[in-house]
Amino acid sequence: MNSKALPRQINSVEVGVYECEINLKFRLIEEKSLLSDRDKLLEVLLDALTEGSDEFLEMLQQAVKIHETSELKASPQMRRQLMRLRNSADNTP
């Protein structure tokens, strides 16, 4: 039996603030009445995109850009959340 204590693993999760840009171009078959409600339209589009292309959605073009940015550019609410995340990672045994 080995009497040496196992080294404690530290799960340090690094978090940061990122700016993301998504450009999509697609064709969609949908009811015309939906086009007047932008919030509902966005919800339907996101649902359709997560399920993938089918006979009602045809993806034409997609581009994703992401880069880390200064925490100072984030809103005060986001900075507070970032501090909470970091503090909770410090307190994890």
Short mmCIF file of C-alpha atoms in Angstrom, two decimals:
data_model
loop_
_atom_site.label_atom_id
_atom_site.label_comp_id
_atom_site.label_asym_id
_atom_site.label_seq_id
_atom_site.Cartn_x
_atom_site.Cartn_y
_atom_site.Cartn_z
CA MET A 1 0.00 0.00 0.00
CA ASN A 2 1.37 3.40 -0.95
CA SER A 3 1.29 5.91 1.90
CA LYS A 4 1.93 8.95 -0.30
CA ALA A 5 -1.00 11.31 -0.60
CA LEU A 6 -2.27 11.89 -4.08
CA PRO A 7 -1.65 15.43 -5.35
CA ARG A 8 -4.77 17.58 -5.28
CA GLN A 9 -6.06 18.37 -8.73
CA ILE A 10 -6.90 22.01 -9.26
CA ASN A 11 -9.54 22.69 -11.87
CA SER A 12 -8.68 26.20 -12.91
CA VAL A 13 -11.08 27.31 -15.59
CA GLU A 14 -10.01 30.42 -17.40
CA VAL A 15 -12.82 32.67 -18.55
CA GLY A 16 -12.69 35.82 -20.62
CA VAL A 17 -14.81 38.24 -22.57
CA TYR A 18 -15.25 37.53 -26.27
CA GLU A 19 -16.82 39.38 -29.16
CA CYS A 20 -18.59 37.13 -31.62
CA GLU A 21 -19.89 37.90 -35.07
CA ILE A 22 -22.00 35.49 -37.09
CA ASN A 23 -23.00 36.12 -40.68
CA LEU A 24 -25.52 33.77 -42.24
CA LYS A 25 -27.19 33.65 -45.60
CA PHE A 26 -29.88 31.12 -46.31
CA ARG A 27 -33.17 30.52 -48.02
CA LEU A 28 -36.20 29.74 -45.93
CA ILE A 29 -39.76 28.66 -46.63
CA GLU A 30 -41.97 30.22 -43.96
CA GLU A 31 -45.33 31.89 -43.42
CA LYS A 32 -45.39 35.54 -44.51
CA SER A 33 -47.13 36.62 -41.29
CA LEU A 34 -44.06 35.57 -39.30
CA LEU A 35 -41.90 38.18 -41.04
CA SER A 36 -43.67 41.04 -39.26
CA ASP A 37 -42.70 39.82 -35.75
CA ARG A 38 -38.90 40.15 -35.58
CA ASP A 39 -38.53 38.46 -32.18
CA LYS A 40 -40.59 35.46 -33.23
CA LEU A 41 -38.76 35.32 -36.56
CA LEU A 42 -35.39 35.26 -34.81
CA GLU A 43 -36.59 32.47 -32.53
CA VAL A 44 -37.80 30.40 -35.50
CA LEU A 45 -34.57 31.03 -37.43
CA LEU A 46 -32.40 29.94 -34.49
CA ASP A 47 -34.48 26.80 -34.03
CA ALA A 48 -34.23 26.01 -37.74
CA LEU A 49 -30.47 26.57 -37.79
CA THR A 50 -29.84 24.33 -34.79
CA GLU A 51 -31.77 21.51 -36.42
CA GLY A 52 -29.84 21.83 -39.68
CA SER A 53 -30.73 22.10 -43.33
CA ASP A 54 -33.87 20.40 -44.55
CA GLU A 55 -36.45 20.97 -47.27
CA PHE A 56 -37.52 24.26 -45.61
CA LEU A 57 -34.06 25.73 -44.93
CA GLU A 58 -31.16 25.93 -47.35
CA MET A 59 -27.85 27.25 -46.01
CA LEU A 60 -26.03 29.37 -48.59
CA GLN A 61 -23.19 31.00 -46.68
CA GLN A 62 -21.87 31.13 -43.10
CA ALA A 63 -18.98 32.86 -41.37
CA VAL A 64 -18.08 33.06 -37.68
CA LYS A 65 -15.54 35.43 -36.14
CA ILE A 66 -14.61 35.41 -32.48
CA HIS A 67 -11.88 37.19 -30.55
CA GLU A 68 -11.09 37.94 -26.96
CA THR A 69 -11.60 41.53 -25.92
CA SER A 70 -10.80 43.67 -22.92
CA GLU A 71 -12.95 43.07 -19.87
CA LEU A 72 -13.37 46.84 -19.64
CA LYS A 73 -15.48 46.76 -22.80
CA ALA A 74 -18.01 44.49 -21.09
CA SER A 75 -21.02 45.87 -19.27
CA PRO A 76 -20.83 46.19 -15.48
CA GLN A 77 -23.22 43.23 -15.19
CA MET A 78 -20.94 41.04 -17.30
CA ARG A 79 -17.87 42.10 -15.32
CA ARG A 80 -19.63 41.18 -12.06
CA GLN A 81 -20.53 37.78 -13.50
CA LEU A 82 -16.93 37.29 -14.61
CA MET A 83 -15.71 38.02 -11.07
CA ARG A 84 -18.27 35.56 -9.65
CA LEU A 85 -17.07 32.85 -12.03
CA ARG A 86 -13.45 33.43 -11.12
CA ASN A 87 -14.21 33.53 -7.38
CA SER A 88 -16.21 30.32 -7.55
CA ALA A 89 -13.33 28.59 -9.36
CA ASP A 90 -10.96 29.76 -6.59
CA ASN A 91 -13.21 28.27 -3.90
CA THR A 92 -13.56 24.87 -5.57
CA PRO A 93 -11.69 22.17 -3.61
#
